[in-house]
Amino acid sequence: MVDYKTIITETLKTEVLVVGGGSAGCNAAAAAALEGKKTMLVERYGFLGGTSTYILDTFYGFYIPGKEGRKVVGGIPDKVLDKLFARKAAILRPNTYGAGTGVTYDPEILKVVWEELLTESNVDILFHSFVVDVVTEGPKVTGVILVNKSGFFLVEADIIIDASGDADVVAKAGFPFDGIGGKEAVQSLTTTFRVMHVDNEAAISFTKQQMWDWMKEANATGNYYLPREEGSVHITTIPGVMATNMVRLAIPDPTNIADLSKAEIEGRKQALEYFRFMKDYLPGYDKAELMNFSTQIGVRETRRVIGEYTLTKEDVLGARKFDDAVLECGAPIEDHHNAAGTKWEYLEEGAVYQLPYRTLIPKDSTNLLVAGRCLSATHDAHASMRSIGQCMAMGQAAGTAAALAIQEGVEPKKLDINLLQAKLIENGAMINTHSSFVNYHE
């Protein structure tokens, strides 16, 4: 660690500090503020949402797959849905992969919705700020050091929630993690892109299997380079605009900036090749034009913290329940491995498993929590739990736990789980679901 005292421009103090303004971080900050705690959120971009706004346009995980398709995520995440549907900026979309009904939205409107959620909650937001180091006293992280155009800031906090996706705070503080550098390769990366001026009626006239067959046919000619002979293209909230998830790149460590930079370049190159294929092969796309690339390449997996408990594949597929459960998930294991395909493994029809609170507590830490895709889980279990719906629910759980731990004067791992569960349920979280399908068109 550098001698931060020589470079700090300003010192800020808060009770709860959330690092990362993605779906998990936004919900964490809103939840902590809801309980009356002074809360600050730090985000590297100039807008909120993370993967939900700069890469994707659909929330998965709110509904489980299957005929019943019941809703398993509620509470603060519902406020986000309510705001989107009130603006007619979201639709429910059945998922052909069987991952459950998705909530497809306008990412630009969602940016404003996230801002409304946090400003209405009186959360202090610092945009354009990177965490470059941490300040520690033994196992306690007393603050983080940020850098932005105004200089170097020290933000001191009672409890810090690492919702950075890459477990940046956990890693800088020296706590253990898995994922990059582990025995299993992390999941591949994807640059998404949207196209416009599509004939919607013609574009829904073919199946995904037909599209995949055409990809194989195009590759066989030698005139195209389509490394992933699958993927998806779907309708959006805007007529004539379709969104894709096709590109695939594999790098050992997406936190390695040199490799990540090369992946950004290759991702856009692949995207243009897939777009060329779409115009040449897919009905309805002959007059289509490229609308935009994702703001950055989509990263599915990097560091996964080693927590007080690690969620396993057996927990997921066995629909395991836990005494310290804070949310539920019915999403399949969706492993975008390094090969051209995607490995899917499903729970039994209608089944869900629960996520234990302990997976959000880095092992041996005293005032850290995590939320989002850096939770404590094995590679396989992570491939199910990383859905945005569950990341939002993790955020609410972590933010609520942080506030209650401060209120009770205890470390997060010593918090009374009954108190936490009662507060989550009071605020609308769904820990044991028996509700039927919720229709947000009504």
PDB file of C-alpha atoms in Angstrom, residues 233-431:
ATOM      1  CA  VAL A 233     -31.140 -12.135 -30.877  1.00  0.00           C
ATOM      2  CA  HIS A 234     -34.338 -10.773 -29.338  1.00  0.00           C
ATOM      3  CA  ILE A 235     -36.933  -8.026 -29.554  1.00  0.00           C
ATOM      4  CA  THR A 236     -36.540  -4.889 -27.467  1.00  0.00           C
ATOM      5  CA  THR A 237     -38.890  -2.220 -26.179  1.00  0.00           C
ATOM      6  CA  ILE A 238     -38.232  -0.217 -29.360  1.00  0.00           C
ATOM      7  CA  PRO A 239     -39.915  -1.391 -32.611  1.00  0.00           C
ATOM      8  CA  GLY A 240     -37.391  -2.313 -35.285  1.00  0.00           C
ATOM      9  CA  VAL A 241     -34.529  -2.646 -32.790  1.00  0.00           C
ATOM     10  CA  MET A 242     -33.113  -6.064 -31.907  1.00  0.00           C
ATOM     11  CA  ALA A 243     -30.504  -6.946 -29.268  1.00  0.00           C
ATOM     12  CA  THR A 244     -27.883  -9.671 -29.579  1.00  0.00           C
ATOM     13  CA  ASN A 245     -25.772 -11.924 -27.397  1.00  0.00           C
ATOM     14  CA  MET A 246     -23.473 -13.735 -29.837  1.00  0.00           C
ATOM     15  CA  VAL A 247     -19.829 -12.695 -29.497  1.00  0.00           C
ATOM     16  CA  ARG A 248     -17.522 -14.956 -27.500  1.00  0.00           C
ATOM     17  CA  LEU A 249     -13.934 -14.452 -26.306  1.00  0.00           C
ATOM     18  CA  ALA A 250     -11.971 -16.327 -23.667  1.00  0.00           C
ATOM     19  CA  ILE A 251      -9.102 -14.840 -21.674  1.00  0.00           C
ATOM     20  CA  PRO A 252      -7.584 -16.320 -18.504  1.00  0.00           C
ATOM     21  CA  ASP A 253      -7.871 -13.147 -16.426  1.00  0.00           C
ATOM     22  CA  PRO A 254     -10.318 -10.366 -17.365  1.00  0.00           C
ATOM     23  CA  THR A 255      -8.728  -8.157 -14.677  1.00  0.00           C
ATOM     24  CA  ASN A 256      -5.456  -8.170 -16.666  1.00  0.00           C
ATOM     25  CA  ILE A 257      -5.733  -4.802 -18.383  1.00  0.00           C
ATOM     26  CA  ALA A 258      -3.582  -5.714 -21.389  1.00  0.00           C
ATOM     27  CA  ASP A 259      -5.643  -8.807 -22.174  1.00  0.00           C
ATOM     28  CA  LEU A 260      -8.906  -6.980 -21.460  1.00  0.00           C
ATOM     29  CA  SER A 261      -7.917  -4.190 -23.850  1.00  0.00           C
ATOM     30  CA  LYS A 262      -7.248  -6.712 -26.622  1.00  0.00           C
ATOM     31  CA  ALA A 263     -10.583  -8.379 -25.876  1.00  0.00           C
ATOM     32  CA  GLU A 264     -12.415  -5.044 -26.276  1.00  0.00           C
ATOM     33  CA  ILE A 265     -10.929  -4.643 -29.762  1.00  0.00           C
ATOM     34  CA  GLU A 266     -11.580  -8.248 -30.781  1.00  0.00           C
ATOM     35  CA  GLY A 267     -15.121  -8.118 -29.359  1.00  0.00           C
ATOM     36  CA  ARG A 268     -16.181  -5.248 -31.610  1.00  0.00           C
ATOM     37  CA  LYS A 269     -14.468  -6.923 -34.562  1.00  0.00           C
ATOM     38  CA  GLN A 270     -16.463 -10.109 -33.930  1.00  0.00           C
ATOM     39  CA  ALA A 271     -19.654  -8.094 -33.479  1.00  0.00           C
ATOM     40  CA  LEU A 272     -19.320  -6.595 -36.952  1.00  0.00           C
ATOM     41  CA  GLU A 273     -18.793 -10.062 -38.398  1.00  0.00           C
ATOM     42  CA  TYR A 274     -21.945 -11.373 -36.713  1.00  0.00           C
ATOM     43  CA  PHE A 275     -23.830  -8.325 -37.965  1.00  0.00           C
ATOM     44  CA  ARG A 276     -22.622  -9.027 -41.518  1.00  0.00           C
ATOM     45  CA  PHE A 277     -23.884 -12.585 -41.145  1.00  0.00           C
ATOM     46  CA  MET A 278     -27.268 -11.350 -39.911  1.00  0.00           C
ATOM     47  CA  LYS A 279     -27.740  -9.028 -42.881  1.00  0.00           C
ATOM     48  CA  ASP A 280     -26.764 -11.782 -45.316  1.00  0.00           C
ATOM     49  CA  TYR A 281     -28.657 -14.716 -43.788  1.00  0.00           C
ATOM     50  CA  LEU A 282     -31.473 -13.684 -41.458  1.00  0.00           C
ATOM     51  CA  PRO A 283     -34.944 -12.734 -42.742  1.00  0.00           C
ATOM     52  CA  GLY A 284     -35.842  -9.158 -41.829  1.00  0.00           C
ATOM     53  CA  TYR A 285     -32.283  -7.887 -41.529  1.00  0.00           C
ATOM     54  CA  ASP A 286     -31.440  -6.933 -45.111  1.00  0.00           C
ATOM     55  CA  LYS A 287     -31.986  -3.211 -44.389  1.00  0.00           C
ATOM     56  CA  ALA A 288     -30.723  -3.325 -40.810  1.00  0.00           C
ATOM     57  CA  GLU A 289     -28.031  -0.965 -39.556  1.00  0.00           C
ATOM     58  CA  LEU A 290     -25.761  -1.191 -36.545  1.00  0.00           C
ATOM     59  CA  MET A 291     -27.170   0.879 -33.682  1.00  0.00           C
ATOM     60  CA  ASN A 292     -24.529   0.498 -30.970  1.00  0.00           C
ATOM     61  CA  PHE A 293     -22.023  -1.759 -29.253  1.00  0.00           C
ATOM     62  CA  SER A 294     -22.138  -2.365 -25.525  1.00  0.00           C
ATOM     63  CA  THR A 295     -20.236   0.354 -23.652  1.00  0.00           C
ATOM     64  CA  GLN A 296     -17.641  -2.236 -22.743  1.00  0.00           C
ATOM     65  CA  ILE A 297     -17.226  -5.968 -23.206  1.00  0.00           C
ATOM     66  CA  GLY A 298     -19.396  -8.062 -20.920  1.00  0.00           C
ATOM     67  CA  VAL A 299     -17.455  -9.881 -18.192  1.00  0.00           C
ATOM     68  CA  ARG A 300     -19.227 -12.840 -16.606  1.00  0.00           C
ATOM     69  CA  GLU A 301     -16.708 -14.016 -14.037  1.00  0.00           C
ATOM     70  CA  THR A 302     -13.439 -12.939 -12.442  1.00  0.00           C
ATOM     71  CA  ARG A 303     -12.701 -13.084  -8.710  1.00  0.00           C
ATOM     72  CA  ARG A 304     -15.094 -14.988  -6.458  1.00  0.00           C
ATOM     73  CA  VAL A 305     -14.461 -14.310  -2.788  1.00  0.00           C
ATOM     74  CA  ILE A 306     -13.841 -17.085  -0.299  1.00  0.00           C
ATOM     75  CA  GLY A 307     -16.638 -16.495   2.149  1.00  0.00           C
ATOM     76  CA  GLU A 308     -17.862 -17.870   5.437  1.00  0.00           C
ATOM     77  CA  TYR A 309     -19.714 -20.358   3.217  1.00  0.00           C
ATOM     78  CA  THR A 310     -19.206 -21.256  -0.446  1.00  0.00           C
ATOM     79  CA  LEU A 311     -22.265 -22.086  -2.533  1.00  0.00           C
ATOM     80  CA  THR A 312     -21.783 -25.328  -4.511  1.00  0.00           C
ATOM     81  CA  LYS A 313     -23.188 -27.019  -7.574  1.00  0.00           C
ATOM     82  CA  GLU A 314     -24.781 -29.611  -5.273  1.00  0.00           C
ATOM     83  CA  ASP A 315     -26.545 -26.815  -3.371  1.00  0.00           C
ATOM     84  CA  VAL A 316     -27.923 -25.443  -6.640  1.00  0.00           C
ATOM     85  CA  LEU A 317     -29.112 -28.609  -8.356  1.00  0.00           C
ATOM     86  CA  GLY A 318     -30.234 -30.116  -5.049  1.00  0.00           C
ATOM     87  CA  ALA A 319     -32.457 -27.085  -4.358  1.00  0.00           C
ATOM     88  CA  ARG A 320     -30.882 -26.761  -0.920  1.00  0.00           C
ATOM     89  CA  LYS A 321     -32.402 -24.568   1.785  1.00  0.00           C
ATOM     90  CA  PHE A 322     -30.401 -22.748   4.494  1.00  0.00           C
ATOM     91  CA  ASP A 323     -31.187 -21.427   7.968  1.00  0.00           C
ATOM     92  CA  ASP A 324     -29.488 -18.148   7.069  1.00  0.00           C
ATOM     93  CA  ALA A 325     -31.165 -17.769   3.663  1.00  0.00           C
ATOM     94  CA  VAL A 326     -31.511 -14.230   2.293  1.00  0.00           C
ATOM     95  CA  LEU A 327     -32.894 -14.908  -1.199  1.00  0.00           C
ATOM     96  CA  GLU A 328     -33.983 -17.596  -3.636  1.00  0.00           C
ATOM     97  CA  CYS A 329     -32.942 -18.610  -7.138  1.00  0.00           C
ATOM     98  CA  GLY A 330     -34.333 -21.028  -9.699  1.00  0.00           C
ATOM     99  CA  ALA A 331     -32.030 -20.091 -12.576  1.00  0.00           C
ATOM    100  CA  PRO A 332     -30.177 -22.916 -14.321  1.00  0.00           C
ATOM    101  CA  ILE A 333     -26.418 -23.241 -14.376  1.00  0.00           C
ATOM    102  CA  GLU A 334     -25.496 -21.306 -17.532  1.00  0.00           C
ATOM    103  CA  ASP A 335     -21.797 -21.820 -18.169  1.00  0.00           C
ATOM    104  CA  HIS A 336     -20.408 -19.888 -21.124  1.00  0.00           C
ATOM    105  CA  HIS A 337     -17.225 -21.912 -21.179  1.00  0.00           C
ATOM    106  CA  ASN A 338     -14.262 -21.440 -23.479  1.00  0.00           C
ATOM    107  CA  ALA A 339     -15.593 -23.735 -26.187  1.00  0.00           C
ATOM    108  CA  ALA A 340     -18.115 -22.614 -28.774  1.00  0.00           C
ATOM    109  CA  GLY A 341     -21.160 -23.817 -26.840  1.00  0.00           C
ATOM    110  CA  THR A 342     -22.907 -23.094 -23.552  1.00  0.00           C
ATOM    111  CA  LYS A 343     -23.478 -25.722 -20.860  1.00  0.00           C
ATOM    112  CA  TRP A 344     -26.942 -25.690 -19.274  1.00  0.00           C
ATOM    113  CA  GLU A 345     -27.963 -27.649 -16.174  1.00  0.00           C
ATOM    114  CA  TYR A 346     -31.454 -27.222 -14.731  1.00  0.00           C
ATOM    115  CA  LEU A 347     -33.075 -27.638 -11.361  1.00  0.00           C
ATOM    116  CA  GLU A 348     -36.120 -29.878 -11.150  1.00  0.00           C
ATOM    117  CA  GLU A 349     -39.359 -28.340 -12.408  1.00  0.00           C
ATOM    118  CA  GLY A 350     -40.527 -25.577 -10.054  1.00  0.00           C
ATOM    119  CA  ALA A 351     -37.567 -25.977  -7.667  1.00  0.00           C
ATOM    120  CA  VAL A 352     -35.536 -23.175  -6.114  1.00  0.00           C
ATOM    121  CA  TYR A 353     -32.524 -23.065  -3.846  1.00  0.00           C
ATOM    122  CA  GLN A 354     -31.641 -20.452  -1.251  1.00  0.00           C
ATOM    123  CA  LEU A 355     -28.522 -18.334  -0.893  1.00  0.00           C
ATOM    124  CA  PRO A 356     -27.046 -18.255   2.619  1.00  0.00           C
ATOM    125  CA  TYR A 357     -26.061 -14.911   4.112  1.00  0.00           C
ATOM    126  CA  ARG A 358     -22.582 -16.325   4.840  1.00  0.00           C
ATOM    127  CA  THR A 359     -21.722 -16.269   1.106  1.00  0.00           C
ATOM    128  CA  LEU A 360     -21.766 -12.452   1.291  1.00  0.00           C
ATOM    129  CA  ILE A 361     -19.173 -12.286   4.096  1.00  0.00           C
ATOM    130  CA  PRO A 362     -15.487 -12.554   3.094  1.00  0.00           C
ATOM    131  CA  LYS A 363     -13.834 -15.091   5.362  1.00  0.00           C
ATOM    132  CA  ASP A 364     -12.049 -13.595   8.398  1.00  0.00           C
ATOM    133  CA  SER A 365     -13.201 -10.036   7.598  1.00  0.00           C
ATOM    134  CA  THR A 366     -14.741  -7.827  10.277  1.00  0.00           C
ATOM    135  CA  ASN A 367     -16.538  -5.058   8.381  1.00  0.00           C
ATOM    136  CA  LEU A 368     -16.767  -6.209   4.757  1.00  0.00           C
ATOM    137  CA  LEU A 369     -19.699  -7.557   2.779  1.00  0.00           C
ATOM    138  CA  VAL A 370     -19.974  -8.387  -0.914  1.00  0.00           C
ATOM    139  CA  ALA A 371     -22.898  -8.373  -3.321  1.00  0.00           C
ATOM    140  CA  GLY A 372     -23.205  -9.397  -6.955  1.00  0.00           C
ATOM    141  CA  ARG A 373     -21.136 -11.743  -9.055  1.00  0.00           C
ATOM    142  CA  CYS A 374     -18.135 -11.695  -6.695  1.00  0.00           C
ATOM    143  CA  LEU A 375     -20.040 -13.691  -4.050  1.00  0.00           C
ATOM    144  CA  SER A 376     -18.593 -16.854  -2.517  1.00  0.00           C
ATOM    145  CA  ALA A 377     -19.563 -19.649  -4.905  1.00  0.00           C
ATOM    146  CA  THR A 378     -17.914 -22.351  -6.957  1.00  0.00           C
ATOM    147  CA  HIS A 379     -17.585 -21.865 -10.698  1.00  0.00           C
ATOM    148  CA  ASP A 380     -20.717 -23.929 -11.423  1.00  0.00           C
ATOM    149  CA  ALA A 381     -22.881 -22.425  -8.687  1.00  0.00           C
ATOM    150  CA  HIS A 382     -21.776 -18.933  -9.726  1.00  0.00           C
ATOM    151  CA  ALA A 383     -23.034 -19.674 -13.253  1.00  0.00           C
ATOM    152  CA  SER A 384     -26.555 -19.859 -11.798  1.00  0.00           C
ATOM    153  CA  MET A 385     -26.450 -17.183  -9.093  1.00  0.00           C
ATOM    154  CA  ARG A 386     -25.003 -14.420 -11.301  1.00  0.00           C
ATOM    155  CA  SER A 387     -28.403 -13.514 -12.836  1.00  0.00           C
ATOM    156  CA  ILE A 388     -29.177  -9.816 -12.387  1.00  0.00           C
ATOM    157  CA  GLY A 389     -32.351 -10.523 -10.393  1.00  0.00           C
ATOM    158  CA  GLN A 390     -30.304 -12.392  -7.800  1.00  0.00           C
ATOM    159  CA  CYS A 391     -27.590  -9.717  -7.839  1.00  0.00           C
ATOM    160  CA  MET A 392     -30.267  -7.151  -6.992  1.00  0.00           C
ATOM    161  CA  ALA A 393     -31.564  -9.340  -4.158  1.00  0.00           C
ATOM    162  CA  MET A 394     -28.006  -9.847  -2.880  1.00  0.00           C
ATOM    163  CA  GLY A 395     -27.616  -6.083  -2.834  1.00  0.00           C
ATOM    164  CA  GLN A 396     -30.729  -5.613  -0.744  1.00  0.00           C
ATOM    165  CA  ALA A 397     -29.537  -8.314   1.664  1.00  0.00           C
ATOM    166  CA  ALA A 398     -26.033  -6.860   2.006  1.00  0.00           C
ATOM    167  CA  GLY A 399     -27.237  -3.271   2.394  1.00  0.00           C
ATOM    168  CA  THR A 400     -29.799  -4.236   4.994  1.00  0.00           C
ATOM    169  CA  ALA A 401     -27.236  -6.336   6.875  1.00  0.00           C
ATOM    170  CA  ALA A 402     -24.753  -3.454   6.886  1.00  0.00           C
ATOM    171  CA  ALA A 403     -27.304  -1.054   8.335  1.00  0.00           C
ATOM    172  CA  LEU A 404     -28.477  -3.509  10.994  1.00  0.00           C
ATOM    173  CA  ALA A 405     -24.908  -4.416  11.974  1.00  0.00           C
ATOM    174  CA  ILE A 406     -24.151  -0.725  12.585  1.00  0.00           C
ATOM    175  CA  GLN A 407     -27.424  -0.341  14.476  1.00  0.00           C
ATOM    176  CA  GLU A 408     -26.668  -3.358  16.683  1.00  0.00           C
ATOM    177  CA  GLY A 409     -22.981  -2.544  17.093  1.00  0.00           C
ATOM    178  CA  VAL A 410     -21.785  -5.924  15.790  1.00  0.00           C
ATOM    179  CA  GLU A 411     -19.669  -7.269  12.957  1.00  0.00           C
ATOM    180  CA  PRO A 412     -21.713  -8.403   9.929  1.00  0.00           C
ATOM    181  CA  LYS A 413     -20.916 -12.073  10.581  1.00  0.00           C
ATOM    182  CA  LYS A 414     -22.230 -11.763  14.157  1.00  0.00           C
ATOM    183  CA  LEU A 415     -25.538 -10.189  13.127  1.00  0.00           C
ATOM    184  CA  ASP A 416     -28.657 -11.995  14.346  1.00  0.00           C
ATOM    185  CA  ILE A 417     -29.905 -13.749  11.212  1.00  0.00           C
ATOM    186  CA  ASN A 418     -33.489 -13.704  12.471  1.00  0.00           C
ATOM    187  CA  LEU A 419     -33.322  -9.924  12.704  1.00  0.00           C
ATOM    188  CA  LEU A 420     -31.959  -9.669   9.176  1.00  0.00           C
ATOM    189  CA  GLN A 421     -34.497 -12.066   7.673  1.00  0.00           C
ATOM    190  CA  ALA A 422     -37.393 -10.314   9.408  1.00  0.00           C
ATOM    191  CA  LYS A 423     -36.274  -6.926   8.112  1.00  0.00           C
ATOM    192  CA  LEU A 424     -35.810  -8.248   4.562  1.00  0.00           C
ATOM    193  CA  ILE A 425     -39.289  -9.767   4.552  1.00  0.00           C
ATOM    194  CA  GLU A 426     -40.739  -6.568   6.033  1.00  0.00           C
ATOM    195  CA  ASN A 427     -39.223  -4.686   3.096  1.00  0.00           C
ATOM    196  CA  GLY A 428     -40.632  -7.071   0.482  1.00  0.00           C
ATOM    197  CA  ALA A 429     -37.749  -9.492  -0.100  1.00  0.00           C
ATOM    198  CA  MET A 430     -38.778 -13.025  -1.045  1.00  0.00           C
ATOM    199  CA  ILE A 431     -36.932 -15.685   0.937  1.00  0.00           C
TER     200      ILE A 431
END
